[in-house]
Coordinates of C-alpha atoms and ligand atoms in Angstrom, one line a residue:
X285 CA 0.0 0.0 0.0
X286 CA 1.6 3.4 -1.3
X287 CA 0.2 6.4 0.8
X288 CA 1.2 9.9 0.1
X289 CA -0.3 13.5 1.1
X290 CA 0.9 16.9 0.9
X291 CA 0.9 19.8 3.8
X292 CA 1.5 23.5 3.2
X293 CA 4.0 25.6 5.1
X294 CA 1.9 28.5 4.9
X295 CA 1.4 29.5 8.7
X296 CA 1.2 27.7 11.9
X297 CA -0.3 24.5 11.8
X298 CA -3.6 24.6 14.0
X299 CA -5.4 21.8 15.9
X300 CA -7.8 20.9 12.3
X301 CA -4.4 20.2 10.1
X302 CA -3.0 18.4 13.2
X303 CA -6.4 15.5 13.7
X304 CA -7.2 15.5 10.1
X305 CA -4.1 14.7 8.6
X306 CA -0.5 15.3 10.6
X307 CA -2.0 11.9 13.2
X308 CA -3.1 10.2 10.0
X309 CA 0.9 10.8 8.7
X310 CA 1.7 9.3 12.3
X311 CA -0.1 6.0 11.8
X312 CA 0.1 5.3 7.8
X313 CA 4.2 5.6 8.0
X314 CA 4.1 2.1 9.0
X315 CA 1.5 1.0 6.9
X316 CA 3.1 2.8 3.8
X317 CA 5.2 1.3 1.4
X318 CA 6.3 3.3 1.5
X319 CA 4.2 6.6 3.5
X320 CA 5.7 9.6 1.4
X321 CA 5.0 13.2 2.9
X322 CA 5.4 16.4 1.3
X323 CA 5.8 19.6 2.0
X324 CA 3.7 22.0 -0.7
X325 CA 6.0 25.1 -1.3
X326 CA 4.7 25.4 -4.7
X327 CA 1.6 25.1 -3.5
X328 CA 1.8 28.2 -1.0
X329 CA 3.3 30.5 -4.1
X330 CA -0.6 30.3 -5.0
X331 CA -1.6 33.5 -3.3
X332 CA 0.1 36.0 -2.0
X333 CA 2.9 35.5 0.3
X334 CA 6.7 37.0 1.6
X335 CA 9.3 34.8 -0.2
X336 CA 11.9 35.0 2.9
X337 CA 9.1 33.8 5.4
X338 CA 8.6 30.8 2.9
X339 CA 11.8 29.1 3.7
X340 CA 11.2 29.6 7.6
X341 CA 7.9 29.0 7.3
X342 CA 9.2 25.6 5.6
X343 CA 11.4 24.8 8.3
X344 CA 8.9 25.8 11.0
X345 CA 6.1 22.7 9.0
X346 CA 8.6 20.3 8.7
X347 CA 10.0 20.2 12.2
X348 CA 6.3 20.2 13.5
X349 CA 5.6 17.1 11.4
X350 CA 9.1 15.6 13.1
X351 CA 7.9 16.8 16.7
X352 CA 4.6 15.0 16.2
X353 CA 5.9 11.6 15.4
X354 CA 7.1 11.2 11.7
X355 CA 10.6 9.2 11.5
X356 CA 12.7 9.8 8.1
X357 CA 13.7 6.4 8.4
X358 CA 10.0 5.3 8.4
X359 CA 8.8 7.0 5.6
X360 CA 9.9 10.1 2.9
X361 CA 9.4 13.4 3.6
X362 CA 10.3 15.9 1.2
X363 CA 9.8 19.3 -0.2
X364 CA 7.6 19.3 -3.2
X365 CA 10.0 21.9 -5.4
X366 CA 12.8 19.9 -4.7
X367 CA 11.8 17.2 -6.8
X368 CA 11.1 18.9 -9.9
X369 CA 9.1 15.7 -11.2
X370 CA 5.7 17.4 -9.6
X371 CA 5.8 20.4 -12.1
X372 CA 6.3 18.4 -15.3
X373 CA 3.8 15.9 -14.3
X374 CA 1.3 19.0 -13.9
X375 CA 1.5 20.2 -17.0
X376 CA 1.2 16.9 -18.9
X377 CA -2.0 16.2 -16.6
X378 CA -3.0 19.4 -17.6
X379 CA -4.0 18.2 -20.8
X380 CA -6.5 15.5 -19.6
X381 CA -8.3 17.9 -17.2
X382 CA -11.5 19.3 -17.9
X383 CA -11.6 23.3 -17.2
X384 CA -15.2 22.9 -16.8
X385 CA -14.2 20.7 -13.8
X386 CA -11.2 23.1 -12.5
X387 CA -14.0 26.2 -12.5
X388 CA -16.3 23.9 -10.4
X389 CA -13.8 23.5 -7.2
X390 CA -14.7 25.1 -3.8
X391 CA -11.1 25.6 -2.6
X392 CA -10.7 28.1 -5.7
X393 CA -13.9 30.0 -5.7
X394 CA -13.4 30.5 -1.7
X395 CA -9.6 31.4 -2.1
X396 CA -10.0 33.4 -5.1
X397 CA -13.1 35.7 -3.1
X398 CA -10.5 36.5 -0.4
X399 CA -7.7 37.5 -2.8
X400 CA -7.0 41.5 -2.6
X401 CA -4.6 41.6 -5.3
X402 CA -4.0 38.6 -7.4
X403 CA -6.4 35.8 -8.9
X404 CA -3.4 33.8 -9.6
X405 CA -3.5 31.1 -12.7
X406 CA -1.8 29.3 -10.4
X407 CA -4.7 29.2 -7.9
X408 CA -7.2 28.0 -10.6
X409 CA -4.2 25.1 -11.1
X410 CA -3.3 23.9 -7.7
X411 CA -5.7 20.6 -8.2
X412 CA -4.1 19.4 -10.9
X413 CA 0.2 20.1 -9.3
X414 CA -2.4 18.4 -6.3
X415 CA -3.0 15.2 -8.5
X416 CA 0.5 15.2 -10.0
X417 CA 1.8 14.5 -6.3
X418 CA -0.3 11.7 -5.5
X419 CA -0.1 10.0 -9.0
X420 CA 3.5 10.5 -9.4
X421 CA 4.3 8.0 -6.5
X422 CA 1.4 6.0 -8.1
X423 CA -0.2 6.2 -4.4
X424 CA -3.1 4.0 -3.5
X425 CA -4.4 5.7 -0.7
X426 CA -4.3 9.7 0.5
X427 CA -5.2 10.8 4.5
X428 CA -6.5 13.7 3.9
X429 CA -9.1 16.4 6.0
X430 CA -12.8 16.4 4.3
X431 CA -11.8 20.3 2.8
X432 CA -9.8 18.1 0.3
X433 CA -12.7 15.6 -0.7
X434 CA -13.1 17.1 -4.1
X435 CA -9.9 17.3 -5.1
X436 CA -9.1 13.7 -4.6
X437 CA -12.2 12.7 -6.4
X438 CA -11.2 15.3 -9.6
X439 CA -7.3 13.4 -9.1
X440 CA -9.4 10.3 -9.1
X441 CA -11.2 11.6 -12.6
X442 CA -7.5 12.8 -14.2
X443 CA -6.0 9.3 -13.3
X444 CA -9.0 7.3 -15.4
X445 CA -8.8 10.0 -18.0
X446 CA -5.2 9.3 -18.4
X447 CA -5.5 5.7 -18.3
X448 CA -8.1 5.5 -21.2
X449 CA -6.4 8.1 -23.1
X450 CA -3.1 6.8 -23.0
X451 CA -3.2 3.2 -21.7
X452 CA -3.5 2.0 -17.7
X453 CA 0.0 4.2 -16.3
X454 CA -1.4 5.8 -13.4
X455 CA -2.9 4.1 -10.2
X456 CA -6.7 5.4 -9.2
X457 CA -5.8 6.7 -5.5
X458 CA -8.5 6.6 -2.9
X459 CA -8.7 8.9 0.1
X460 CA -8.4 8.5 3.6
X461 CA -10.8 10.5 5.7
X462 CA -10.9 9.8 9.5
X463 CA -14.7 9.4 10.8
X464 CA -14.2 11.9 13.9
X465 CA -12.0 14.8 13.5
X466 CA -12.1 15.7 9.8
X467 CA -13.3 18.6 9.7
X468 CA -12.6 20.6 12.7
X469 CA -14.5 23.8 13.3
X470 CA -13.5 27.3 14.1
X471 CA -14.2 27.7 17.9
X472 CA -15.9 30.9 17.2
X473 CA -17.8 30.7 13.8
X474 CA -18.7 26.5 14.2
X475 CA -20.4 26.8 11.3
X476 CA -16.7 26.8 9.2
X477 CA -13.7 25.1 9.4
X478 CA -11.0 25.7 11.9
X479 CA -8.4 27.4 8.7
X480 CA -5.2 29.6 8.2
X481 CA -6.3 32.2 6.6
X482 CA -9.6 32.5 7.0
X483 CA -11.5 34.0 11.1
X484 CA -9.0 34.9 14.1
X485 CA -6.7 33.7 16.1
X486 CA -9.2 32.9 19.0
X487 CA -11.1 31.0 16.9
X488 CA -8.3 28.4 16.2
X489 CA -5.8 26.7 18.2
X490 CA -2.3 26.4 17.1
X491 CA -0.4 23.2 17.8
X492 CA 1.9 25.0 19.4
X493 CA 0.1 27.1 21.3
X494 CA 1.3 27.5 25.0
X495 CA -0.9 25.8 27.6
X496 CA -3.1 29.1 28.6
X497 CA -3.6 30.4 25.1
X498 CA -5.4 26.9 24.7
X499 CA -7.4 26.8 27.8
X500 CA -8.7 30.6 27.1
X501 CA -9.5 30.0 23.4
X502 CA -11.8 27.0 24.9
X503 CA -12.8 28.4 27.3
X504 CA -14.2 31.3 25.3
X505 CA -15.7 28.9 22.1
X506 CA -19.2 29.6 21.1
X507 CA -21.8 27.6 21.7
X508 CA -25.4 27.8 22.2
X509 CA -28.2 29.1 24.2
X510 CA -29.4 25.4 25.3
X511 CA -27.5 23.4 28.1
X512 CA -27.1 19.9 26.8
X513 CA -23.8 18.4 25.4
X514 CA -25.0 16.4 22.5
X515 CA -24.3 16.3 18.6
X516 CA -27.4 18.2 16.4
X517 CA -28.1 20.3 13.4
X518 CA -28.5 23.2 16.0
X519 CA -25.5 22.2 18.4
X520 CA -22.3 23.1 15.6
X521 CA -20.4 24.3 18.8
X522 CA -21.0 21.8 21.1
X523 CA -20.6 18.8 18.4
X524 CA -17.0 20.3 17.2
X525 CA -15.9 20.3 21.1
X526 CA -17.3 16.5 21.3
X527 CA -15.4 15.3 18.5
X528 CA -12.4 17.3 19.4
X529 CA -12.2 15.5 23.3
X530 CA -13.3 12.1 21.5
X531 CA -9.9 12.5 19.4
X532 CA -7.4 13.9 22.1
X533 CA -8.7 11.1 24.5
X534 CA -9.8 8.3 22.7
X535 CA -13.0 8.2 24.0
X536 CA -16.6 7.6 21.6
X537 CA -18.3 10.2 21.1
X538 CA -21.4 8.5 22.8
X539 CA -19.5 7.9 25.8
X540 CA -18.7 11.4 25.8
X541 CA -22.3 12.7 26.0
X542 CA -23.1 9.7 28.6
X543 CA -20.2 10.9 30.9
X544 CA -20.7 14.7 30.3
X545 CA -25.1 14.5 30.4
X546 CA -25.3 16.2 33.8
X547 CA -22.4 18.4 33.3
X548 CA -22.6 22.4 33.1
X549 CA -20.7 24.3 29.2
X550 CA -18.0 25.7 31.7
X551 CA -17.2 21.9 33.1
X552 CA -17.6 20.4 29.6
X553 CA -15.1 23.4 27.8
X554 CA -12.6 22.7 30.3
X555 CA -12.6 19.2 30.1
X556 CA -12.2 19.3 26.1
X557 CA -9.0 21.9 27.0
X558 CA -7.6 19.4 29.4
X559 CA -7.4 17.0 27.1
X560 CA -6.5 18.9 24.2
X561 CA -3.1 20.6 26.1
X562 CA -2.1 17.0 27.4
X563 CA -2.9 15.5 23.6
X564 CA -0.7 17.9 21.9
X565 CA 2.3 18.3 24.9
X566 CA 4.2 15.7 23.0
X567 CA 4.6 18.1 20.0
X568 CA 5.3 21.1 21.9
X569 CA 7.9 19.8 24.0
X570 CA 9.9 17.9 21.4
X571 CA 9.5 20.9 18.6
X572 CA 12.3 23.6 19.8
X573 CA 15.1 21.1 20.2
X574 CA 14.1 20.0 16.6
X575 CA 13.5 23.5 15.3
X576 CA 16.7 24.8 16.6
X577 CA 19.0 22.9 14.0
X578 CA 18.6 23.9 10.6
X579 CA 20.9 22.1 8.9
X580 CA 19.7 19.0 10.2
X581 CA 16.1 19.9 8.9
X582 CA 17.8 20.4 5.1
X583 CA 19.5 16.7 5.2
X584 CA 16.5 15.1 6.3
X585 CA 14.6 17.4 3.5
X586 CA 17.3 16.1 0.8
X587 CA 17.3 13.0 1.6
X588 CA 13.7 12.6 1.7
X589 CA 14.0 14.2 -2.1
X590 CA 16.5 11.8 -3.6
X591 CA 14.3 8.9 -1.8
X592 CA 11.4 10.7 -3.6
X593 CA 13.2 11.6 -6.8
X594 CA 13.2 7.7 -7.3
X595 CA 10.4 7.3 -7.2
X596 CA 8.6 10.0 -9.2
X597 CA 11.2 9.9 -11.8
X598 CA 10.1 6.2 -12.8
X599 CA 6.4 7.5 -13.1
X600 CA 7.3 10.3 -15.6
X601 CA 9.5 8.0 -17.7
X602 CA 6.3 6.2 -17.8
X603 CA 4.1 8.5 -19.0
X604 CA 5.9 10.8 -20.9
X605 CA 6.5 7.4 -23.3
X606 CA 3.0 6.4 -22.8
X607 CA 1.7 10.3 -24.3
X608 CA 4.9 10.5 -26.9
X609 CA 6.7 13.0 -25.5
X610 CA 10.6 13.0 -26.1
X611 CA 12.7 10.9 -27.9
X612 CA 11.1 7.3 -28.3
Ligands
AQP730 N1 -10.4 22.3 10.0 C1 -9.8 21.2 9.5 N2 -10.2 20.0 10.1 C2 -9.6 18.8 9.6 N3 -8.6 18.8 8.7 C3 -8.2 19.9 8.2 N4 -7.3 20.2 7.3 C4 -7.2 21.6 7.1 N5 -8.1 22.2 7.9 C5 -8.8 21.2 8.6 C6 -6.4 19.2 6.6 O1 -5.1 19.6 6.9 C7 -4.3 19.1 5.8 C8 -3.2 20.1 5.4 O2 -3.8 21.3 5.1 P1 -2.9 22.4 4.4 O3 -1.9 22.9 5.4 O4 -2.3 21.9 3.2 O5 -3.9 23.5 4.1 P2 -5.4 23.6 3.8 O6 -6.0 22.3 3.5 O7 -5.6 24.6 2.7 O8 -6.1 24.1 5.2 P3 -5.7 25.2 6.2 O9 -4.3 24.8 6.7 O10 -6.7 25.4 7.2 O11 -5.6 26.5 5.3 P4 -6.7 27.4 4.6 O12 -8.0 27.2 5.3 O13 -6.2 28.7 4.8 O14 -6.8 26.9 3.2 C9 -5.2 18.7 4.7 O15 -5.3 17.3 4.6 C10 -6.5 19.3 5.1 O16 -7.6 18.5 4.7

């Protein structure tokens, strides 16, 4: 089983990045073979951003993904623009994707609203350098939050268009999407994802957040009017907190609303921040040490490219014959 997925290193990585995907890349880099994880600079150059916080920014991701568990002997981690495999493969992709289908994604019509300056080409583009990362390490399966559900299926639909275009090359990948925790909400608009750029500070919790930052922004989440802690249509608040506690302790969600039925919002909020400083200490604690050496950060990153570069390179040999480009 081949597993890949991508990360930005736009901004800190908050709580919804950590249980949707960075605990998935924690448990599939023994089930991959092998787990490849990438970190999507070209992918951040999308919208507007400061080209010397890029590289720090980089840094910053990919000692937060070695904090929270992943081992570069156990799997490949990489950044995307070093392995320059991604960008071709785009382009040649490019060719079986429908525009009609590019025009219909969510991701670009919400990113592109928000935009001040620049509706990049590149933003209308990002699925398909998306579906060059997965396919190029012919992955099978990709852990991913539920934001990313349509592009995976439109990855899905450029693989089969491929493959009946040009002959089977390219592996249909399916996605892995966890049943609690994938899509986290913003703790003070529960109606919308927990997200980077999108809502405040207060409204999101940052992995590494310092133990009272996270207690206050729980302890000031929106809720409701009502008093019960169960999941409903009406309860957004309340059912984002549940799933949050059922992830950082391991408990069912029913068991959750069994143990917490006579329980006051206060008692409730401040169990959910318990949990959630003792279920991300791990990370915190081991990220300074790890942060602290740069070079170290740039030989795991190369070495994770070469690994990759492998890979990826075998792919394109594969379907730039299979589409006749180059010499035969
Ligand atoms: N709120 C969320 N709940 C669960 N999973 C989430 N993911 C993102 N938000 C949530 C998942 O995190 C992975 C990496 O995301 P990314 O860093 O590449 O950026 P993104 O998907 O664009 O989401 P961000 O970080 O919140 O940025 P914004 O909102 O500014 O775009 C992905 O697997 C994603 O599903």
């Amino acid at each position: 089983m081949r597993i890949f997925s991508g990360i930005q290193p736009t901004g800190e990585k908050h709580l919804g990045n950590y249980i949707g995907a960075i605990r998935q890349y924690v448990e599939a880099q023994d089930r991959g073979e092998p787990a490849v994880f990438c970190i999507v600079d070209l992918h951040a150059i999308t919208v507007s951003y400061d080209p010397k916080e890029l590289r720090k920014r980089l840094h910053d991701t990919t000692a937060i993904l070695l904090a929270a568990g992943l081992d570069p002997e156990r799997c490949v981690l990489f950044r995307q623009s070093d392995v320059k495999e991604h960008t071709e493969l785009s382009w040649l992709l490019g060719s079986v994707t429908a525009h009609g289908d590019l025009n219909r994604m969510h991701q670009f019509k919400d990113k592109s609203a928000s935009q001040k300056e620049l509706v990049s080409a590149g933003l209308f583009f990002y699925p398909v350098l998306q579906a060059a990362d997965v396919l190029a390490y012919r992955a099978n399966e990709v852990p991913v939050g539920e934001d990313q559900r349509q592009h995976i299926e439109l990855m899905r639909e450029i693989a089969r268009r491929f493959n009946e275009r040009f002959g089977e090359t390219l592996v249909v990948p399916e996605h892995r999407i966890p049943e609690v925790g994938a899509k986290v909400m913003d703790l003070q608009e529960p109606d919308r994802k927990m997200s980077t750029s999108v809502g405040a500070d207060s409204g999101r919790v940052f992995v590494l957040d310092e133990e009272k930052a996270i207690r206050k922004k729980f302890g000031s989440a929106v809720t409701d009017s009502g008093r019960e802690i169960r999941r409903g249509e009406d309860k957004a608040g309340i059912a984002n907190l549940i799933g949050v506690l059922s992830v950082a302790s391991g408990k069912a969600e029913d068991e959750i609303e069994n143990d917490f039925a006579d329980a006051g919002y206060g008692d409730f909020k401040k169990a959910v921040a318990d949990s959630v400083v003792e279920f991300l200490a791990p990370v915190r604690d081991a990220y300074p040490e790890i942060r602290a050496d740069d070079a170290e950060l740039e030989r795991i990153l190369a070495t994770g490219a070469e690994r990759a570069r492998g890979y990826a390179s075998q792919t394109l040999a594969d379907v730039r014959s299979a589409m006749g480009i180059g010499p035969p």
